[in-house]
mmCIF file of C-alpha atoms and ligand atoms in Angstrom:
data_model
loop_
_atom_site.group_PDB
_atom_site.id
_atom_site.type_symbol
_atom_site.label_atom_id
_atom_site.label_comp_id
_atom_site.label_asym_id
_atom_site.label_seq_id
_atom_site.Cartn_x
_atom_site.Cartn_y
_atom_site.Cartn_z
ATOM 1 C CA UNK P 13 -14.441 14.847 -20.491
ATOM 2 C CA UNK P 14 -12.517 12.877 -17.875
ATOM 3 C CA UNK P 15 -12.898 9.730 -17.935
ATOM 4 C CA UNK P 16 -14.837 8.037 -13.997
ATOM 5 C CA UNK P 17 -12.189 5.175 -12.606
ATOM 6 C CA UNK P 18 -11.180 3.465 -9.464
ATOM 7 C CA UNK P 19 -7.861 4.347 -8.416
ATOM 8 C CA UNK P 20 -5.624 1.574 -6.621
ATOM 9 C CA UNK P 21 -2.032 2.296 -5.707
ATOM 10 C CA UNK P 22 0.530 -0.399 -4.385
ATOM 11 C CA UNK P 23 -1.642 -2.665 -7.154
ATOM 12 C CA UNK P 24 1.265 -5.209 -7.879
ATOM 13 C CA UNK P 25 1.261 -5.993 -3.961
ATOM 14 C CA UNK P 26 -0.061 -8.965 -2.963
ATOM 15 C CA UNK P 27 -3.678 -7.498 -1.816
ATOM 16 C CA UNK P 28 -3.507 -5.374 -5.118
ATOM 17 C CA UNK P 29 -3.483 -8.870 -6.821
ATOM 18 C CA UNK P 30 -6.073 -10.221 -5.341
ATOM 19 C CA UNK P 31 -8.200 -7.104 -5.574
ATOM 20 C CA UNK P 32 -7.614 -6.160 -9.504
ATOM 21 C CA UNK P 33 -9.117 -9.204 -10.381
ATOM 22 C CA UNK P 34 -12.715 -9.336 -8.150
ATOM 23 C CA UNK P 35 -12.480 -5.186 -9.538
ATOM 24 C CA UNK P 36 -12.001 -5.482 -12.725
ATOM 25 C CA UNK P 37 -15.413 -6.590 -14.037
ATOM 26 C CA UNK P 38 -17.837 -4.011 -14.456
ATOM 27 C CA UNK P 39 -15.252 -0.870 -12.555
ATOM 28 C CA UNK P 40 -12.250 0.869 -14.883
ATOM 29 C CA UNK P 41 -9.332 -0.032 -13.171
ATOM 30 C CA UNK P 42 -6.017 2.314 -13.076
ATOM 31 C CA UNK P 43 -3.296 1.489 -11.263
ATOM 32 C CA UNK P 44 -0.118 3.212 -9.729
ATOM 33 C CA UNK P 45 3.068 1.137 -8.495
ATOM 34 C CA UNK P 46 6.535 1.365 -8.015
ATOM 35 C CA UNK P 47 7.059 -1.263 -9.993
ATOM 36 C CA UNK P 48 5.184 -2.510 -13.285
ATOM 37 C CA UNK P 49 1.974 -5.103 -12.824
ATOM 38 C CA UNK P 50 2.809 -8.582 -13.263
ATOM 39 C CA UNK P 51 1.742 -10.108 -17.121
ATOM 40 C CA UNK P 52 -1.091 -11.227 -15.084
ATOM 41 C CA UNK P 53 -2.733 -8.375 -13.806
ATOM 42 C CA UNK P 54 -1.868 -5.972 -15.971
ATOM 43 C CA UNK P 55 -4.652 -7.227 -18.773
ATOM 44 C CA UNK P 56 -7.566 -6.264 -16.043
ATOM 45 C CA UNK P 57 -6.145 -2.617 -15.874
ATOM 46 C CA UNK P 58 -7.210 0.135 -17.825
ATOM 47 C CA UNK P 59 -4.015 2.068 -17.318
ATOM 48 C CA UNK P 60 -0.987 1.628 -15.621
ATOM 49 C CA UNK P 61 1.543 3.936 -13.890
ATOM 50 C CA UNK P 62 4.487 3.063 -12.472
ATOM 51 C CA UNK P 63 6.169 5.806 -10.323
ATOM 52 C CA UNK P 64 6.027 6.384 -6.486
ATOM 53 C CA UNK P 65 2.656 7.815 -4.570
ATOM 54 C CA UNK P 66 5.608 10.875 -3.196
ATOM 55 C CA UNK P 67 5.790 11.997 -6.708
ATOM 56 C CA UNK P 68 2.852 14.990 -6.655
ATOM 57 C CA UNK P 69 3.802 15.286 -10.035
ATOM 58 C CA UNK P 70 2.703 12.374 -11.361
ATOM 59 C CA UNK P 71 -0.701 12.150 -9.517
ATOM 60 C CA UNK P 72 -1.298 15.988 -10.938
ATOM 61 C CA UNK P 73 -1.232 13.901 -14.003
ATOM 62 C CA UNK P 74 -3.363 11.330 -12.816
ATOM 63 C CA UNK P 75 -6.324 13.762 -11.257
ATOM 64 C CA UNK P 76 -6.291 15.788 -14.728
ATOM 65 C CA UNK P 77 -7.263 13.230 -17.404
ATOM 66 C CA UNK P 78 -9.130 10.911 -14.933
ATOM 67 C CA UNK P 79 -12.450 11.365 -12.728
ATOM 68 C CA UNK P 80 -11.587 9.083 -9.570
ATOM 69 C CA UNK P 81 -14.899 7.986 -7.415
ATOM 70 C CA UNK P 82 -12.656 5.586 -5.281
ATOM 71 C CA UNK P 83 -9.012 5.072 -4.018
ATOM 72 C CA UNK P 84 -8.009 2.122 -2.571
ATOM 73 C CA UNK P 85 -4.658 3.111 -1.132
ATOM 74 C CA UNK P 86 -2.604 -0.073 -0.662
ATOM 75 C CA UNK P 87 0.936 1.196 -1.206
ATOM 76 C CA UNK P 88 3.061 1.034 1.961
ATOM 77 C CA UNK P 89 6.691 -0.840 3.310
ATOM 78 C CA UNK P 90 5.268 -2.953 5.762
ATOM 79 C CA UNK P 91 6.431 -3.426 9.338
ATOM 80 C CA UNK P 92 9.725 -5.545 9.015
ATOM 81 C CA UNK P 93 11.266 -3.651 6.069
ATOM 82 C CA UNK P 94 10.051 -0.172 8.208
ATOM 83 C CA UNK P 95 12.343 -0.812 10.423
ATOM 84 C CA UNK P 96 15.367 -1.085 8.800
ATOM 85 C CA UNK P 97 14.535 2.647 7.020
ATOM 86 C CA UNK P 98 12.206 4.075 9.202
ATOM 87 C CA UNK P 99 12.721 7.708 7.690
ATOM 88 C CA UNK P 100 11.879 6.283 4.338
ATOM 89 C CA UNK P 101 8.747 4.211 5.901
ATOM 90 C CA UNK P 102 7.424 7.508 7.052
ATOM 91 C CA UNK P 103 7.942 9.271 3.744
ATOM 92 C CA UNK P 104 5.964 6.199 1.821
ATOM 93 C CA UNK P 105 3.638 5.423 4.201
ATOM 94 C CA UNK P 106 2.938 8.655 6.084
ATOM 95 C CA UNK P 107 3.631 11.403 3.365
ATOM 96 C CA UNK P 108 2.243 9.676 0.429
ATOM 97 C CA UNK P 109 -1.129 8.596 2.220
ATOM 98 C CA UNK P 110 -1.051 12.713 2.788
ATOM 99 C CA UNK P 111 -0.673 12.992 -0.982
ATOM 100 C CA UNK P 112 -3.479 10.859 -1.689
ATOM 101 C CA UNK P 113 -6.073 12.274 0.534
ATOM 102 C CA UNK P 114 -4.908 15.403 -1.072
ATOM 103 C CA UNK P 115 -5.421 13.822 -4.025
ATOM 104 C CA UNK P 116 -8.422 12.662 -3.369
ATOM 105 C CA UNK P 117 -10.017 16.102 -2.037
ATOM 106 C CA UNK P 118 -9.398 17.553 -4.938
ATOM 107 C CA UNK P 119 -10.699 15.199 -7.079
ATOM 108 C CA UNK P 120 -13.910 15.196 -5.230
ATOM 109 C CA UNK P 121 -14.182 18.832 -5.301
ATOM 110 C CA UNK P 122 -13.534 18.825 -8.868
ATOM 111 C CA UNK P 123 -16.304 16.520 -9.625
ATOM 112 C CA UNK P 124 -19.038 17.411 -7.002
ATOM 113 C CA UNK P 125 -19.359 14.307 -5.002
ATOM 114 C CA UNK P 126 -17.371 12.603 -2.378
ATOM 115 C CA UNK P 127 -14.722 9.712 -3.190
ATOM 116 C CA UNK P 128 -14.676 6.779 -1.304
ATOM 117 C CA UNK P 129 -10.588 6.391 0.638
ATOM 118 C CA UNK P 130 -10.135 2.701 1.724
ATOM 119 C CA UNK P 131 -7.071 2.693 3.233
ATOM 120 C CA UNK P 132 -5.352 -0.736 4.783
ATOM 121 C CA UNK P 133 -4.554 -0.367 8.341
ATOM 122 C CA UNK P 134 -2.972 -3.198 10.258
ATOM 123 C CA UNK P 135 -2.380 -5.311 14.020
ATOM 124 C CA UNK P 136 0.783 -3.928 13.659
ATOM 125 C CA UNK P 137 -1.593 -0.328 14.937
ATOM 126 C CA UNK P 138 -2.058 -2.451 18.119
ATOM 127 C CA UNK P 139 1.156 -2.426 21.173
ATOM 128 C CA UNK P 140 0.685 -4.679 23.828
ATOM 129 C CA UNK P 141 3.077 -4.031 26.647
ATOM 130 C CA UNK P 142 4.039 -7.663 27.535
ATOM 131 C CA UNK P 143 3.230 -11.116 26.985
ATOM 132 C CA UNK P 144 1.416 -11.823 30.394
ATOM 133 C CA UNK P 145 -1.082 -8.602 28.850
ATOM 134 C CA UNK P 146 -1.276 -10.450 25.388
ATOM 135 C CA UNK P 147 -2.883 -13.576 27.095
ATOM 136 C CA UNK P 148 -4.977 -12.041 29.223
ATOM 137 C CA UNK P 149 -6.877 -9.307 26.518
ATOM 138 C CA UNK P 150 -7.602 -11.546 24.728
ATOM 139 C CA UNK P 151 -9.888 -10.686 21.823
ATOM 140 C CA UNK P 152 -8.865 -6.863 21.741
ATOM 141 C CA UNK P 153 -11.119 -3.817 20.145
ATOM 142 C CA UNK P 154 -10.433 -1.339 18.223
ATOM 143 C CA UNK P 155 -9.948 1.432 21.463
ATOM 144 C CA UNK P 156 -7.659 -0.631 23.213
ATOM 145 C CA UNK P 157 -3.780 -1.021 23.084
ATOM 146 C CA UNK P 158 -3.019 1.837 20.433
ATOM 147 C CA UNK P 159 0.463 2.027 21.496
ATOM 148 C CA UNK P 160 2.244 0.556 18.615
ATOM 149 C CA UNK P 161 5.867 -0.715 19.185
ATOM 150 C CA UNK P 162 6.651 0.142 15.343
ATOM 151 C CA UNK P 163 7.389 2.173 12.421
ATOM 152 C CA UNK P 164 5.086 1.132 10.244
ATOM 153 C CA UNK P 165 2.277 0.579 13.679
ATOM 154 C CA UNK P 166 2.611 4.072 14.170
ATOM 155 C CA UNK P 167 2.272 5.227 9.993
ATOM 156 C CA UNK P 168 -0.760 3.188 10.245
ATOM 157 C CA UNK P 169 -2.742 4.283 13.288
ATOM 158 C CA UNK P 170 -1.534 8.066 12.573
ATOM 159 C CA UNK P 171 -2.910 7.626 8.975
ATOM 160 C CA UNK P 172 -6.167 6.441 10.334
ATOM 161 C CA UNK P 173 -6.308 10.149 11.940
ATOM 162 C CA UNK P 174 -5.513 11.743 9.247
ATOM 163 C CA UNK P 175 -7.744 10.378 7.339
ATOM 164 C CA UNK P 176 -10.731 10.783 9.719
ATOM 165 C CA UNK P 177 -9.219 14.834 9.809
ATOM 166 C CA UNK P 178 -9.879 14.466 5.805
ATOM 167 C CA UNK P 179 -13.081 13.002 6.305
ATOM 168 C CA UNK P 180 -14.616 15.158 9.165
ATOM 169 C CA UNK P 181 -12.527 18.282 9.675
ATOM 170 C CA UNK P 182 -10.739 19.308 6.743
ATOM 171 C CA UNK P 183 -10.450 23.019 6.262
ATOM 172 C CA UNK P 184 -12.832 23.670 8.683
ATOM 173 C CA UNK P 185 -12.241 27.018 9.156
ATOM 174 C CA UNK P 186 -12.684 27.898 5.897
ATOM 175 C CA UNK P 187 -16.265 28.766 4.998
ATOM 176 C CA UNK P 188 -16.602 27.534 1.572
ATOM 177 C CA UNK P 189 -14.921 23.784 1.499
ATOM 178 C CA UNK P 190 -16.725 20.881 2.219
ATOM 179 C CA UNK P 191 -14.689 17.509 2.942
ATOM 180 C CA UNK P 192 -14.562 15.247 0.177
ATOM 181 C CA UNK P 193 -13.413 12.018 1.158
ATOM 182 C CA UNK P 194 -15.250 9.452 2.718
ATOM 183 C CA UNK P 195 -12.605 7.686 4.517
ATOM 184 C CA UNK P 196 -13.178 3.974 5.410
ATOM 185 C CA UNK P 197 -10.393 1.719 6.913
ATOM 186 C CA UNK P 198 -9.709 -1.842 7.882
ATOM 187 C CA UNK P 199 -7.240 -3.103 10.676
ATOM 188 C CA UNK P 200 -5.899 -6.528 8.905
ATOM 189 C CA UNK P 201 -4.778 -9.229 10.568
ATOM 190 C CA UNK P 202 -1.909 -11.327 8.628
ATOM 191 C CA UNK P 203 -2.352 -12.390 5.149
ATOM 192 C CA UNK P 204 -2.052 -15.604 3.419
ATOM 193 C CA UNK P 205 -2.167 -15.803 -0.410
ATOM 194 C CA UNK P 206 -1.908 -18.852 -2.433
ATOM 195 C CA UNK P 207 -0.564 -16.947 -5.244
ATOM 196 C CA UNK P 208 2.111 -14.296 -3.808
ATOM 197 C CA UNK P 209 4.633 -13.968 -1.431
ATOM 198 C CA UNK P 210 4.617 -11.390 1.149
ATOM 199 C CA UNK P 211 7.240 -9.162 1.530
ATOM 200 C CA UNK P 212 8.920 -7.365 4.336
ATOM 201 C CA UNK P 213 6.177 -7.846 6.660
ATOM 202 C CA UNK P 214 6.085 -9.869 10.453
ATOM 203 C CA UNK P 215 3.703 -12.160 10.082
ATOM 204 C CA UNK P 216 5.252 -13.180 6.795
ATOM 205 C CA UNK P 217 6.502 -16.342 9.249
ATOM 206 C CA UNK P 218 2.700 -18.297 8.521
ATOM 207 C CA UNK P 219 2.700 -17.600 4.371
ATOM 208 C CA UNK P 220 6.233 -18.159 3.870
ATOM 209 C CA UNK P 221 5.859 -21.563 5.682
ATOM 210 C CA UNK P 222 3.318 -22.658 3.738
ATOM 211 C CA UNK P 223 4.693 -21.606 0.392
ATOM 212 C CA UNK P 224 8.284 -23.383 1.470
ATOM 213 C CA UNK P 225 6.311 -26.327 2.000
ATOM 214 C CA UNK P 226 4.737 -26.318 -1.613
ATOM 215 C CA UNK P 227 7.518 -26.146 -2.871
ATOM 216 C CA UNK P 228 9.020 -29.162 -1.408
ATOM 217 C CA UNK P 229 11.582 -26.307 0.281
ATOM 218 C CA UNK P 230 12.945 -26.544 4.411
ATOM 219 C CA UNK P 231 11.614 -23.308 6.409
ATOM 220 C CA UNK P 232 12.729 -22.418 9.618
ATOM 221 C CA UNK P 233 10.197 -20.231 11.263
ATOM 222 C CA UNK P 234 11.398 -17.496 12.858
ATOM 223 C CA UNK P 235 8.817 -16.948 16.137
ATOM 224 C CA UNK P 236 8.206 -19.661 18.733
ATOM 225 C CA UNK P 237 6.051 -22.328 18.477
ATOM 226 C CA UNK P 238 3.151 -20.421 20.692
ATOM 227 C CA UNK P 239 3.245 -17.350 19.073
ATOM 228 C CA UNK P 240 -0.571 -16.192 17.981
ATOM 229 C CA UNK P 241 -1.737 -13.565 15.841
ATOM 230 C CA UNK P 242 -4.979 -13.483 13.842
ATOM 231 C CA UNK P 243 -4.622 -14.469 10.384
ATOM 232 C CA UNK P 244 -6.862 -13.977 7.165
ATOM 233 C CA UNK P 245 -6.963 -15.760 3.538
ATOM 234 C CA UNK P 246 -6.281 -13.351 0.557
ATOM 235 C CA UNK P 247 -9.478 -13.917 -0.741
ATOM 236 C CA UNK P 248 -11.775 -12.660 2.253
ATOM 237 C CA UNK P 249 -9.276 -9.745 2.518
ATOM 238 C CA UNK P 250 -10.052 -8.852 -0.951
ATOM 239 C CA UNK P 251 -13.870 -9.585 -0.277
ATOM 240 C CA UNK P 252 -13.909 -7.168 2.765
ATOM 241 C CA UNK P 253 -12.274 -4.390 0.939
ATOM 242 C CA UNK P 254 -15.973 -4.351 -1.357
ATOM 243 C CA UNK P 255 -17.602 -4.423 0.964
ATOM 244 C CA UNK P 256 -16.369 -2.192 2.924
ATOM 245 C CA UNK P 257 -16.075 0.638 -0.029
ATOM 246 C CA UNK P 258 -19.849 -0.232 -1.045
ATOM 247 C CA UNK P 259 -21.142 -0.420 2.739
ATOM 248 C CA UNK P 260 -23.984 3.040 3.117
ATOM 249 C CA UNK P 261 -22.350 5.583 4.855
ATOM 250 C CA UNK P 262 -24.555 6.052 7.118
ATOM 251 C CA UNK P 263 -24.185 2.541 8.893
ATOM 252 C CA UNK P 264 -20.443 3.339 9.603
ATOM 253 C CA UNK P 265 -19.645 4.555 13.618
ATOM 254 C CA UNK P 266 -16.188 3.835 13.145
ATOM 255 C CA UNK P 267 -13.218 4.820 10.887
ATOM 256 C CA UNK P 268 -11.222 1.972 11.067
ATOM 257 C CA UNK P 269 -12.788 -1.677 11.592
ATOM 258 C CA UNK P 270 -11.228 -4.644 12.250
ATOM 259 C CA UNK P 271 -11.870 -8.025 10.484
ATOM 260 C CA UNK P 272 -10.421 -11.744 11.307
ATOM 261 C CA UNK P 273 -10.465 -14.544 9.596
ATOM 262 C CA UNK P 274 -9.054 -17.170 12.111
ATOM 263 C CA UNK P 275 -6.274 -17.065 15.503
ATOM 264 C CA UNK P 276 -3.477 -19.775 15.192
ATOM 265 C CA UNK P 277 -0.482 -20.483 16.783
ATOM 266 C CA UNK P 278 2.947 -21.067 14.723
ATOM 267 C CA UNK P 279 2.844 -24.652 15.883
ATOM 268 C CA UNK P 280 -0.939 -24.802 14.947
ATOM 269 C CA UNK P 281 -0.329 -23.638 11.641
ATOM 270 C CA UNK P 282 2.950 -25.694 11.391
ATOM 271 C CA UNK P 283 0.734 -29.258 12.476
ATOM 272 C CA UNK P 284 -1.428 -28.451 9.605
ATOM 273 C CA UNK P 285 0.819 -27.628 7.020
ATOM 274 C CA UNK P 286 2.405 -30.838 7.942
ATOM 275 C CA UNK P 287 -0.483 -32.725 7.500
ATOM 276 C CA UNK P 288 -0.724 -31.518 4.126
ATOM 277 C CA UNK P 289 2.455 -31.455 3.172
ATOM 278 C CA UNK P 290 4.086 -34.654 4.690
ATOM 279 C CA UNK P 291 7.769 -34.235 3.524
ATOM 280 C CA UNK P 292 7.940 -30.723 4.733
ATOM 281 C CA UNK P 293 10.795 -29.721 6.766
ATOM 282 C CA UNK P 294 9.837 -27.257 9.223
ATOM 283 C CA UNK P 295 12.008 -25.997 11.843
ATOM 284 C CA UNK P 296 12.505 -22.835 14.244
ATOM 285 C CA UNK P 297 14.968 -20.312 14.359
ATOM 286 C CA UNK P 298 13.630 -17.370 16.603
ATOM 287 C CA UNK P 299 14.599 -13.918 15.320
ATOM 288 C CA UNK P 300 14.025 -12.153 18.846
ATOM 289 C CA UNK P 301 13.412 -8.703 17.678
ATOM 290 C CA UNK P 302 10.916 -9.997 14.851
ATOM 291 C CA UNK P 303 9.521 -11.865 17.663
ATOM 292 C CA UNK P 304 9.387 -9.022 19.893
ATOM 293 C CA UNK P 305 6.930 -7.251 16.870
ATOM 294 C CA UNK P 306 5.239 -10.515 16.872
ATOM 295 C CA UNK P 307 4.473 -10.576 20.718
ATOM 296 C CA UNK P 308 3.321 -6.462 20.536
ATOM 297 C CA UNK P 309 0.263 -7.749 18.608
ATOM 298 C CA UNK P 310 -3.078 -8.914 19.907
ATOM 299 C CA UNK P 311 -3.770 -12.488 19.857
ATOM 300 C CA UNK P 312 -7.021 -12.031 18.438
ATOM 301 C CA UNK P 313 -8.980 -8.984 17.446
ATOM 302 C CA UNK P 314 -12.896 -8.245 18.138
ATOM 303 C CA UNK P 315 -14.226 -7.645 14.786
ATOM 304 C CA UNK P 316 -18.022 -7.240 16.154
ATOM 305 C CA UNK P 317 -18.173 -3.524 14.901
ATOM 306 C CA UNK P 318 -17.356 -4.924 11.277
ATOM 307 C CA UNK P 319 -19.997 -7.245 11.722
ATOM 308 C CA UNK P 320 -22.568 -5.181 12.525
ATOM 309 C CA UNK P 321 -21.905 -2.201 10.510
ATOM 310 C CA UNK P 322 -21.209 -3.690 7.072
ATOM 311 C CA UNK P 323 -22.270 -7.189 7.619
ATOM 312 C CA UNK P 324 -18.495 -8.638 7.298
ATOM 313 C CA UNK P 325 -18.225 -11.964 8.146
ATOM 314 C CA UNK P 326 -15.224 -14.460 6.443
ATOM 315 C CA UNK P 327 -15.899 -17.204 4.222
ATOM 316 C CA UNK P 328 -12.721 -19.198 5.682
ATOM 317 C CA UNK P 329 -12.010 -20.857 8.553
ATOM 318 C CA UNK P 330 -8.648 -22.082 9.685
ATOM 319 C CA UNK P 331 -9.817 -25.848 8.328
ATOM 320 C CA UNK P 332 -11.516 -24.294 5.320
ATOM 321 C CA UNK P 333 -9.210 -21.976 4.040
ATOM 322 C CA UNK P 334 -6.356 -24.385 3.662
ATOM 323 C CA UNK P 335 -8.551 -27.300 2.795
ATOM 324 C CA UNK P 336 -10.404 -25.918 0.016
ATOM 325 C CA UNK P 337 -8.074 -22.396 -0.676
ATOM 326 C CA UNK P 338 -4.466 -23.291 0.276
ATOM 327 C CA UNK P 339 -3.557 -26.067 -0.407
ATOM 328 C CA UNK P 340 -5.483 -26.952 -3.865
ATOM 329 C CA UNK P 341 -4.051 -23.654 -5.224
ATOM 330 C CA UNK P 342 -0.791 -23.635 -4.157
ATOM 331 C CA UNK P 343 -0.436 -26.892 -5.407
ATOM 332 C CA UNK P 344 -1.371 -25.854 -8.731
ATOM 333 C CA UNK P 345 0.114 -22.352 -8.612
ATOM 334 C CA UNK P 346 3.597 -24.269 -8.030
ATOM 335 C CA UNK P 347 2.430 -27.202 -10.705
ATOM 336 C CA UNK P 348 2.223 -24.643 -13.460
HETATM 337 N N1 LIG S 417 1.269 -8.188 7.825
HETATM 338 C C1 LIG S 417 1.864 -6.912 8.013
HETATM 339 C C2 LIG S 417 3.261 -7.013 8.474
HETATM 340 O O1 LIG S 417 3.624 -8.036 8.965
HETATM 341 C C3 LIG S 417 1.111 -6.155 9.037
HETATM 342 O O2 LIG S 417 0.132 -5.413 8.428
HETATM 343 O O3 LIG S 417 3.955 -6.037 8.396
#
């Protein structure tokens, strides 16, 4: 008998973190990374693989001795890092997803029932043309500006399509196959964990300024000082991803939603790090192509489909999530 488990790949990144943990009581974890799970997740996992999401091999492997109800399919090089190897990017983030829908087709037809995909999709699906556009949209939906400037923009919105193709249409000329995976994804907006470091992403700017500053280290931030992008704490990010995989089916209109926690500027984020941090030194040192990515993005997303759908709604504001998230664990993360 196989053994019934929640699959999550890309676990040692810094949603997979946050995720194992909430997870881990009451579903069997298993895990697949490039890299082995930090001492500190690894306890919550019931088995760990390390080896890429492009090896078919290895997730043969996987589908054979385990019966997966859910994938959460976190594994990707985000947008930065895509484009200095945007042939690799695509291989990660477009081919593996393929593997893993594959993957998760078959294991639904193997056990009879469908297996909820969540996949994390991203801003960086959104291309605004210019800046004058960006202030004007203003809260943007999910319909609008799909014309993403990057590598990694366009792996994610494709990927939502595929995934609604695994969802709706698969096979669908074939007479006897029924589609298997119920597909469910989320646009973030950026991330900010007390307890990891992003890496290789754009809006890495707002974390990495907040974790120099804990750590008594100078930052210069590398967009201008009005640059705005909607930003989320780690621990609503993981939150949504529950609910979102446990939401009824038949409540979902959309395949991809998109969530927000709060809409900052640099300097906004900057003044209140500050505050916290008094001796922090805090300068700027535009990058103008990472700014360029920056700029693409909306300045806010409309997460009302989210909302009414699944009943997602974030637990931190920009004042509460560094007040009562931020700042007293970061403090202590860098303490001990
Ligand atoms: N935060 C990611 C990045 O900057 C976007 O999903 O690449």
């Amino acid at each position: 008998m196989r053994k019934s488990v929640v699959l999550i790949t890309g676990a040692g990144g810094e949603i997979g973190h946050a995720l194992v943990r909430g997870l881990a009581e009451g579903s069997n974890v298993i895990t697949l990374d490039v890299n082995p799970l930090d001492p500190q997740v690894a306890p919550f996992v019931r088995r760990e693989f390390t080896g890429s999401i492009t090896d078919t091999n290895l997730l043969d492997r996987i589908l054979a001795e385990f019966e997966v109800d859910c994938v959460f399919h976190l594994a990707a090089l985000l947008s930065t890092r895509a484009e200095f190897t945007p042939v690799t990017a695509h291989h990660v983030n477009v081919e593996g997803t393929l593997n893993l829908l594959e993957f998760a087709q078959r294991e639904g037809e193997s056990h009879g029932r469908n297996v909820v995909f969540i996949y994390p999709s991203s801003i960086a699906a959104y291309g605004l043309p210019d800046l004058e556009t960006k202030g004007r949209a203003g809260r943007v939906n999910e319909d609008q500006f799909a014309h993403p400037t990057t590598m990694y923009g366009c792996n994610k919105l494709y990927c939502e399509e595929l995934g609604r193709y695994y969802a709706r249409h698969y096979k669908q000329l074939s007479v006897d196959v029924a589609p298997r995976v119920d597909f469910r994804a989320i646009r973030f907006p950026g991330l900010i964990s007390a307890t990891t470091v992003p890496s290789g992403g754009t809006s890495d700017y707002a974390p990495e300024m907040i974790h120099a500053a804990a750590k008594g280290e100078p930052y210069a931030c590398f967009v201008r000082p009005d640059t705005t992008i909607p930003f989320m704490a780690m621990p609503d990010a993981a939150l949504a991803i529950r609910k979102l995989a446990t939401a009824p089916r038949e409540r979902l209109t959309r395949t991809a939603y998109n969530i927000r926690g709060f809409s900052r500027s640099a300097a906004e984020i900057r003044e209140t790090v500050l505050a916290a941090f008094p001796a922090a030194e805090i300068t700027y040192k535009i990058d103008g192509k990472r700014q360029g990515i920056v700029d693409s993005w909306p300045a806010d997303v409309d997460d009302t489909a989210a909302r009414a759908d699944w009943g997602f709604s974030p637990e931190y504001d920009f004042e509460r999530a560094f007040r009562e998230y931020l700042i007293p664990t970061i403090g202590n993360y860098y303490r001990s």
